[in-house]
């Protein structure tokens, strides 16, 4: 490969690396903001929802902040699936 092509490949790779690092940084900042909102929420509106986590699972979720709150009892599951 000519030195121009090699240099171009390294610039492209470096640009992609910087984009990924920026996106990962943004993701961490968003996760921190979500965590802060969820930790301040009183979780007064709890609902059963099917969520995608290791397949689909039925979980109690805060309807206001989307925080996972726990697992339903067998009776909760029976009511939900009626």
CSV table of N, CA, C and O in Angstrom, one decimal:
chain,number,residue,atom,x,y,z
A,1,UNK,N,0.8,-1.2,0.0
A,1,UNK,CA,0.0,0.0,0.0
A,1,UNK,C,0.9,1.2,0.0
A,1,UNK,O,1.9,1.3,0.7
A,2,UNK,N,0.4,2.2,-0.7
A,2,UNK,CA,1.2,3.5,-0.7
A,2,UNK,C,1.0,4.1,0.7
A,2,UNK,O,0.1,3.9,1.4
A,3,UNK,N,1.9,5.0,1.0
A,3,UNK,CA,1.9,5.7,2.3
A,3,UNK,C,0.6,6.6,2.4
A,3,UNK,O,0.1,6.7,3.5
A,4,UNK,N,0.1,7.1,1.3
A,4,UNK,CA,-1.1,7.9,1.4
A,4,UNK,C,-2.3,7.1,1.8
A,4,UNK,O,-3.1,7.5,2.6
A,5,UNK,N,-2.4,5.9,1.2
A,5,UNK,CA,-3.5,5.0,1.6
A,5,UNK,C,-3.4,4.6,3.0
A,5,UNK,O,-4.4,4.6,3.7
A,6,UNK,N,-2.2,4.2,3.5
A,6,UNK,CA,-2.0,3.7,4.9
A,6,UNK,C,-2.4,4.9,5.8
A,6,UNK,O,-3.1,4.7,6.8
A,7,UNK,N,-1.9,6.1,5.5
A,7,UNK,CA,-2.2,7.2,6.3
A,7,UNK,C,-3.7,7.5,6.4
A,7,UNK,O,-4.3,7.8,7.4
A,8,UNK,N,-4.4,7.4,5.2
A,8,UNK,CA,-5.9,7.6,5.1
A,8,UNK,C,-6.6,6.5,6.0
A,8,UNK,O,-7.6,6.9,6.7
A,9,UNK,N,-6.1,5.3,6.0
A,9,UNK,CA,-6.8,4.2,6.8
A,9,UNK,C,-6.6,4.6,8.3
A,9,UNK,O,-7.6,4.5,9.0
A,10,UNK,N,-5.4,5.0,8.7
A,10,UNK,CA,-5.2,5.4,10.1
A,10,UNK,C,-6.1,6.5,10.5
A,10,UNK,O,-6.6,6.6,11.6
A,11,UNK,N,-6.2,7.5,9.6
A,11,UNK,CA,-7.1,8.7,10.0
A,11,UNK,C,-8.5,8.2,10.1
A,11,UNK,O,-9.2,8.6,11.1
A,12,UNK,N,-9.0,7.3,9.2
A,12,UNK,CA,-10.4,6.8,9.3
A,12,UNK,C,-10.6,6.0,10.6
A,12,UNK,O,-11.6,6.2,11.3
A,13,UNK,N,-9.6,5.2,11.0
A,13,UNK,CA,-9.7,4.4,12.2
A,13,UNK,C,-9.7,5.3,13.4
A,13,UNK,O,-10.4,5.1,14.4
A,14,UNK,N,-8.8,6.3,13.4
A,14,UNK,CA,-8.7,7.2,14.5
A,14,UNK,C,-10.0,8.0,14.7
A,14,UNK,O,-10.5,8.2,15.8
A,15,UNK,N,-10.6,8.4,13.5
A,15,UNK,CA,-11.9,9.2,13.6
A,15,UNK,C,-13.0,8.3,14.1
A,15,UNK,O,-13.8,8.7,14.9
A,16,UNK,N,-13.0,7.0,13.7
A,16,UNK,CA,-14.0,6.1,14.2
A,16,UNK,C,-13.8,5.9,15.7
A,16,UNK,O,-14.8,5.8,16.5
A,17,UNK,N,-12.6,5.7,16.2
A,17,UNK,CA,-12.3,5.5,17.6
A,17,UNK,C,-12.8,6.7,18.4
A,17,UNK,O,-13.4,6.5,19.4
A,18,UNK,N,-12.5,7.9,17.9
A,18,UNK,CA,-13.0,9.1,18.6
A,18,UNK,C,-14.5,9.2,18.7
A,18,UNK,O,-15.1,9.5,19.7
A,19,UNK,N,-15.2,8.8,17.6
A,19,UNK,CA,-16.7,8.8,17.5
A,19,UNK,C,-17.2,7.8,18.6
A,19,UNK,O,-18.1,8.1,19.3
A,20,UNK,N,-16.6,6.6,18.6
A,20,UNK,CA,-17.0,5.6,19.6
A,20,UNK,C,-16.8,6.0,21.0
A,20,UNK,O,-17.7,5.9,21.9
A,21,UNK,N,-15.6,6.6,21.3
A,21,UNK,CA,-15.3,7.1,22.6
A,21,UNK,C,-16.3,8.2,23.0
A,21,UNK,O,-16.8,8.2,24.2
A,22,UNK,N,-16.7,9.1,22.1
A,22,UNK,CA,-17.7,10.1,22.4
A,22,UNK,C,-19.0,9.5,22.7
A,22,UNK,O,-19.7,9.9,23.6
A,23,UNK,N,-19.4,8.5,21.9
A,23,UNK,CA,-20.7,7.9,22.1
A,23,UNK,C,-20.8,7.2,23.4
A,23,UNK,O,-21.8,7.2,24.1
A,24,UNK,N,-19.7,6.5,23.8
A,24,UNK,CA,-19.6,5.8,25.0
A,24,UNK,C,-19.7,6.8,26.2
A,24,UNK,O,-20.3,6.5,27.2
A,25,UNK,N,-19.0,7.9,26.0
A,25,UNK,CA,-19.1,8.9,27.1
A,25,UNK,C,-20.5,9.5,27.2
A,25,UNK,O,-21.0,9.6,28.3
A,26,UNK,N,-21.1,9.7,26.1
A,26,UNK,CA,-22.5,10.2,26.1
A,26,UNK,C,-23.4,9.2,26.8
A,26,UNK,O,-24.3,9.5,27.6
A,27,UNK,N,-23.2,7.9,26.5
A,27,UNK,CA,-24.0,6.8,27.1
A,27,UNK,C,-23.8,6.8,28.6
A,27,UNK,O,-24.8,6.6,29.3
A,28,UNK,N,-22.6,6.9,29.1
A,28,UNK,CA,-22.3,6.9,30.5
A,28,UNK,C,-23.0,8.1,31.2
A,28,UNK,O,-23.7,7.9,32.2
A,29,UNK,N,-23.0,9.3,30.5
A,29,UNK,CA,-23.6,10.5,31.1
A,29,UNK,C,-25.2,10.3,31.1
A,29,UNK,O,-25.8,10.7,32.1
A,30,UNK,N,-25.7,9.7,30.1
A,30,UNK,CA,-27.2,9.4,30.0
A,30,UNK,C,-27.5,8.4,31.1
A,30,UNK,O,-28.5,8.6,31.8
A,31,UNK,N,-26.7,7.3,31.3
A,31,UNK,CA,-27.0,6.4,32.4
A,31,UNK,C,-27.0,7.0,33.7
A,31,UNK,O,-27.8,6.7,34.6
A,32,UNK,N,-26.0,7.9,34.0
A,32,UNK,CA,-26.0,8.6,35.2
A,32,UNK,C,-27.2,9.5,35.5
A,32,UNK,O,-27.8,9.5,36.5
A,33,UNK,N,-27.7,10.2,34.4
A,33,UNK,CA,-28.9,11.0,34.5
A,33,UNK,C,-30.1,10.1,34.8
A,33,UNK,O,-30.9,10.5,35.6
A,34,UNK,N,-30.2,9.0,34.1
A,34,UNK,CA,-31.3,8.1,34.4
A,34,UNK,C,-31.3,7.6,35.8
A,34,UNK,O,-32.3,7.5,36.5
A,35,UNK,N,-30.1,7.2,36.2
A,35,UNK,CA,-30.0,6.7,37.6
A,35,UNK,C,-30.4,7.7,38.6
A,35,UNK,O,-31.0,7.4,39.6
A,36,UNK,N,-30.0,9.0,38.4
A,36,UNK,CA,-30.4,10.1,39.3
A,36,UNK,C,-31.9,10.2,39.3
A,36,UNK,O,-32.5,10.4,40.4
A,37,UNK,N,-32.5,10.2,38.2
A,37,UNK,CA,-34.0,10.4,38.1
A,37,UNK,C,-34.7,9.2,38.8
A,37,UNK,O,-35.6,9.4,39.6
A,38,UNK,N,-34.2,8.0,38.6
A,38,UNK,CA,-34.8,6.8,39.2
A,38,UNK,C,-34.6,6.8,40.7
A,38,UNK,O,-35.4,6.3,41.5
A,39,UNK,N,-33.4,7.3,41.2
A,39,UNK,CA,-33.2,7.2,42.6
A,39,UNK,C,-34.0,8.3,43.4
A,39,UNK,O,-34.3,8.1,44.5
A,40,UNK,N,-34.4,9.3,42.7
A,40,UNK,CA,-35.3,10.4,43.3
A,40,UNK,C,-36.8,10.0,43.2
A,40,UNK,O,-37.6,10.6,43.9
A,41,UNK,N,-37.1,9.1,42.3
A,41,UNK,CA,-38.5,8.8,42.1
A,41,UNK,C,-39.1,8.0,43.3
A,41,UNK,O,-38.4,7.2,43.9
A,42,UNK,N,-40.3,8.2,43.6
A,42,UNK,CA,-41.0,7.5,44.7
A,42,UNK,C,-41.6,6.2,44.3
A,42,UNK,O,-42.1,5.4,45.1
A,43,UNK,N,-41.6,5.9,43.0
A,43,UNK,CA,-42.1,4.6,42.4
A,43,UNK,C,-43.5,4.3,42.9
A,43,UNK,O,-43.8,3.2,43.3
A,44,UNK,N,-44.4,5.3,42.8
A,44,UNK,CA,-45.8,5.2,43.2
A,44,UNK,C,-46.7,4.5,42.2
A,44,UNK,O,-47.7,4.0,42.6
A,45,UNK,N,-46.3,4.4,40.9
A,45,UNK,CA,-47.1,3.8,39.9
A,45,UNK,C,-46.4,2.6,39.4
A,45,UNK,O,-45.7,2.6,38.3
A,46,UNK,N,-46.6,1.5,40.1
A,46,UNK,CA,-45.9,0.2,39.8
A,46,UNK,C,-46.8,-0.6,38.9
A,46,UNK,O,-48.0,-0.8,39.1
A,47,UNK,N,-46.3,-1.1,37.7
A,47,UNK,CA,-47.1,-1.9,36.8
A,47,UNK,C,-46.3,-3.1,36.4
A,47,UNK,O,-45.1,-3.2,36.5
A,48,UNK,N,-47.0,-4.2,36.0
A,48,UNK,CA,-46.4,-5.4,35.5
A,48,UNK,C,-46.1,-5.2,34.0
A,48,UNK,O,-47.0,-4.7,33.2
A,49,UNK,N,-44.9,-5.4,33.5
A,49,UNK,CA,-44.6,-5.3,32.1
A,49,UNK,C,-43.7,-6.5,31.7
A,49,UNK,O,-42.9,-7.0,32.5
A,50,UNK,N,-43.8,-6.9,30.5
A,50,UNK,CA,-42.9,-7.8,29.9
A,50,UNK,C,-41.7,-7.1,29.4
A,50,UNK,O,-41.9,-6.2,28.6
A,51,UNK,N,-40.5,-7.4,29.9
A,51,UNK,CA,-39.3,-6.7,29.4
A,51,UNK,C,-38.4,-7.7,28.7
A,51,UNK,O,-38.5,-8.9,29.0
A,52,UNK,N,-37.6,-7.2,27.9
A,52,UNK,CA,-36.6,-8.1,27.2
A,52,UNK,C,-35.3,-8.1,28.0
A,52,UNK,O,-34.6,-7.1,28.0
A,53,UNK,N,-35.1,-9.2,28.7
A,53,UNK,CA,-33.9,-9.4,29.5
A,53,UNK,C,-33.7,-10.9,29.6
A,53,UNK,O,-34.5,-11.6,30.3
A,54,UNK,N,-32.8,-11.5,28.9
A,54,UNK,CA,-32.6,-12.9,28.9
A,54,UNK,C,-33.9,-13.5,28.3
A,54,UNK,O,-34.6,-14.3,29.0
A,55,UNK,N,-34.4,-13.1,27.2
A,55,UNK,CA,-35.7,-13.4,26.7
A,55,UNK,C,-36.7,-12.4,27.2
A,55,UNK,O,-36.3,-11.3,27.6
A,56,UNK,N,-37.9,-12.8,27.2
A,56,UNK,CA,-38.9,-11.8,27.8
A,56,UNK,C,-39.3,-12.3,29.2
A,56,UNK,O,-39.6,-13.5,29.4
A,57,UNK,N,-39.3,-11.4,30.1
A,57,UNK,CA,-39.6,-11.7,31.5
A,57,UNK,C,-40.6,-10.7,32.0
A,57,UNK,O,-40.7,-9.5,31.6
A,58,UNK,N,-41.5,-11.2,32.9
A,58,UNK,CA,-42.5,-10.3,33.5
A,58,UNK,C,-41.9,-9.7,34.8
A,58,UNK,O,-41.4,-10.4,35.6
A,59,UNK,N,-41.9,-8.4,34.9
A,59,UNK,CA,-41.3,-7.7,36.0
A,59,UNK,C,-42.2,-6.6,36.5
A,59,UNK,O,-43.0,-6.0,35.7
A,60,UNK,N,-42.1,-6.2,37.8
A,60,UNK,CA,-42.7,-5.0,38.3
A,60,UNK,C,-41.8,-3.9,37.8
A,60,UNK,O,-40.6,-3.9,38.0
A,61,UNK,N,-42.4,-2.8,37.3
A,61,UNK,CA,-41.6,-1.7,36.7
A,61,UNK,C,-42.3,-0.4,37.2
A,61,UNK,O,-43.6,-0.3,37.2
A,62,UNK,N,-41.5,0.6,37.5
A,62,UNK,CA,-42.1,1.9,37.9
A,62,UNK,C,-42.6,2.5,36.6
A,62,UNK,O,-41.8,2.7,35.6
A,63,UNK,N,-43.9,2.9,36.5
A,63,UNK,CA,-44.4,3.5,35.3
A,63,UNK,C,-43.9,4.9,35.0
A,63,UNK,O,-44.0,5.4,33.9
A,64,UNK,N,-43.4,5.5,36.1
A,64,UNK,CA,-42.9,6.9,36.0
A,64,UNK,C,-41.5,7.0,35.5
A,64,UNK,O,-41.1,7.9,34.7
A,65,UNK,N,-40.6,6.1,36.0
A,65,UNK,CA,-39.2,6.2,35.7
A,65,UNK,C,-38.6,5.0,35.0
A,65,UNK,O,-37.4,5.0,34.7
A,66,UNK,N,-39.4,4.0,34.8
A,66,UNK,CA,-39.0,2.7,34.1
A,66,UNK,C,-38.0,1.9,34.9
A,66,UNK,O,-37.3,1.0,34.3
A,67,UNK,N,-37.8,2.1,36.2
A,67,UNK,CA,-36.9,1.3,37.0
A,67,UNK,C,-37.5,-0.1,37.3
A,67,UNK,O,-38.7,-0.2,37.6
A,68,UNK,N,-36.7,-1.1,37.1
A,68,UNK,CA,-37.2,-2.5,37.5
A,68,UNK,C,-37.3,-2.5,39.0
A,68,UNK,O,-36.3,-2.2,39.7
A,69,UNK,N,-38.4,-3.0,39.5
A,69,UNK,CA,-38.7,-3.0,40.9
A,69,UNK,C,-38.7,-4.4,41.5
A,69,UNK,O,-38.6,-4.5,42.7
A,70,UNK,N,-39.0,-5.4,40.8
A,70,UNK,CA,-39.0,-6.7,41.4
A,70,UNK,C,-39.7,-7.7,40.5
A,70,UNK,O,-40.1,-7.4,39.4
A,71,UNK,N,-39.9,-8.9,41.1
A,71,UNK,CA,-40.5,-10.0,40.4
A,71,UNK,C,-42.0,-10.2,40.9
A,71,UNK,O,-42.2,-10.0,42.1
A,72,UNK,N,-42.9,-10.5,40.0
A,72,UNK,CA,-44.3,-10.8,40.4
A,72,UNK,C,-44.4,-12.1,41.1
A,72,UNK,O,-43.6,-13.0,40.9
A,73,UNK,N,-45.4,-12.2,42.0
A,73,UNK,CA,-45.7,-13.5,42.6
A,73,UNK,C,-46.5,-14.3,41.5
A,73,UNK,O,-46.8,-13.8,40.5
A,74,UNK,N,-46.7,-15.6,41.9
A,74,UNK,CA,-47.4,-16.5,41.0
A,74,UNK,C,-48.8,-15.9,40.8
A,74,UNK,O,-49.4,-16.0,39.6
A,75,UNK,N,-49.4,-15.4,41.8
A,75,UNK,CA,-50.8,-14.8,41.7
A,75,UNK,C,-50.8,-13.6,40.8
A,75,UNK,O,-51.7,-13.4,40.0
A,76,UNK,N,-49.7,-12.8,40.9
A,76,UNK,CA,-49.6,-11.6,40.0
A,76,UNK,C,-49.5,-12.1,38.5
A,76,UNK,O,-50.2,-11.5,37.6
A,77,UNK,N,-48.7,-13.1,38.3
A,77,UNK,CA,-48.5,-13.6,37.0
A,77,UNK,C,-49.9,-14.2,36.4
A,77,UNK,O,-50.2,-13.9,35.2
A,78,UNK,N,-50.6,-14.9,37.2
A,78,UNK,CA,-51.9,-15.5,36.8
A,78,UNK,C,-52.8,-14.4,36.4
A,78,UNK,O,-53.5,-14.5,35.4
A,79,UNK,N,-52.9,-13.3,37.2
A,79,UNK,CA,-53.8,-12.2,36.9
A,79,UNK,C,-53.4,-11.5,35.6
A,79,UNK,O,-54.2,-11.2,34.7
A,80,UNK,N,-52.1,-11.3,35.4
A,80,UNK,CA,-51.6,-10.6,34.2
A,80,UNK,C,-51.9,-11.4,32.9
A,80,UNK,O,-52.3,-10.8,31.9
A,81,UNK,N,-51.8,-12.7,33.0
A,81,UNK,CA,-52.0,-13.5,31.8
A,81,UNK,C,-53.4,-13.9,31.5
A,81,UNK,O,-53.7,-14.6,30.6
A,82,UNK,N,-54.4,-13.4,32.3
A,82,UNK,CA,-55.8,-13.7,32.1
A,82,UNK,C,-56.3,-12.9,31.0
A,82,UNK,O,-56.0,-11.8,30.7
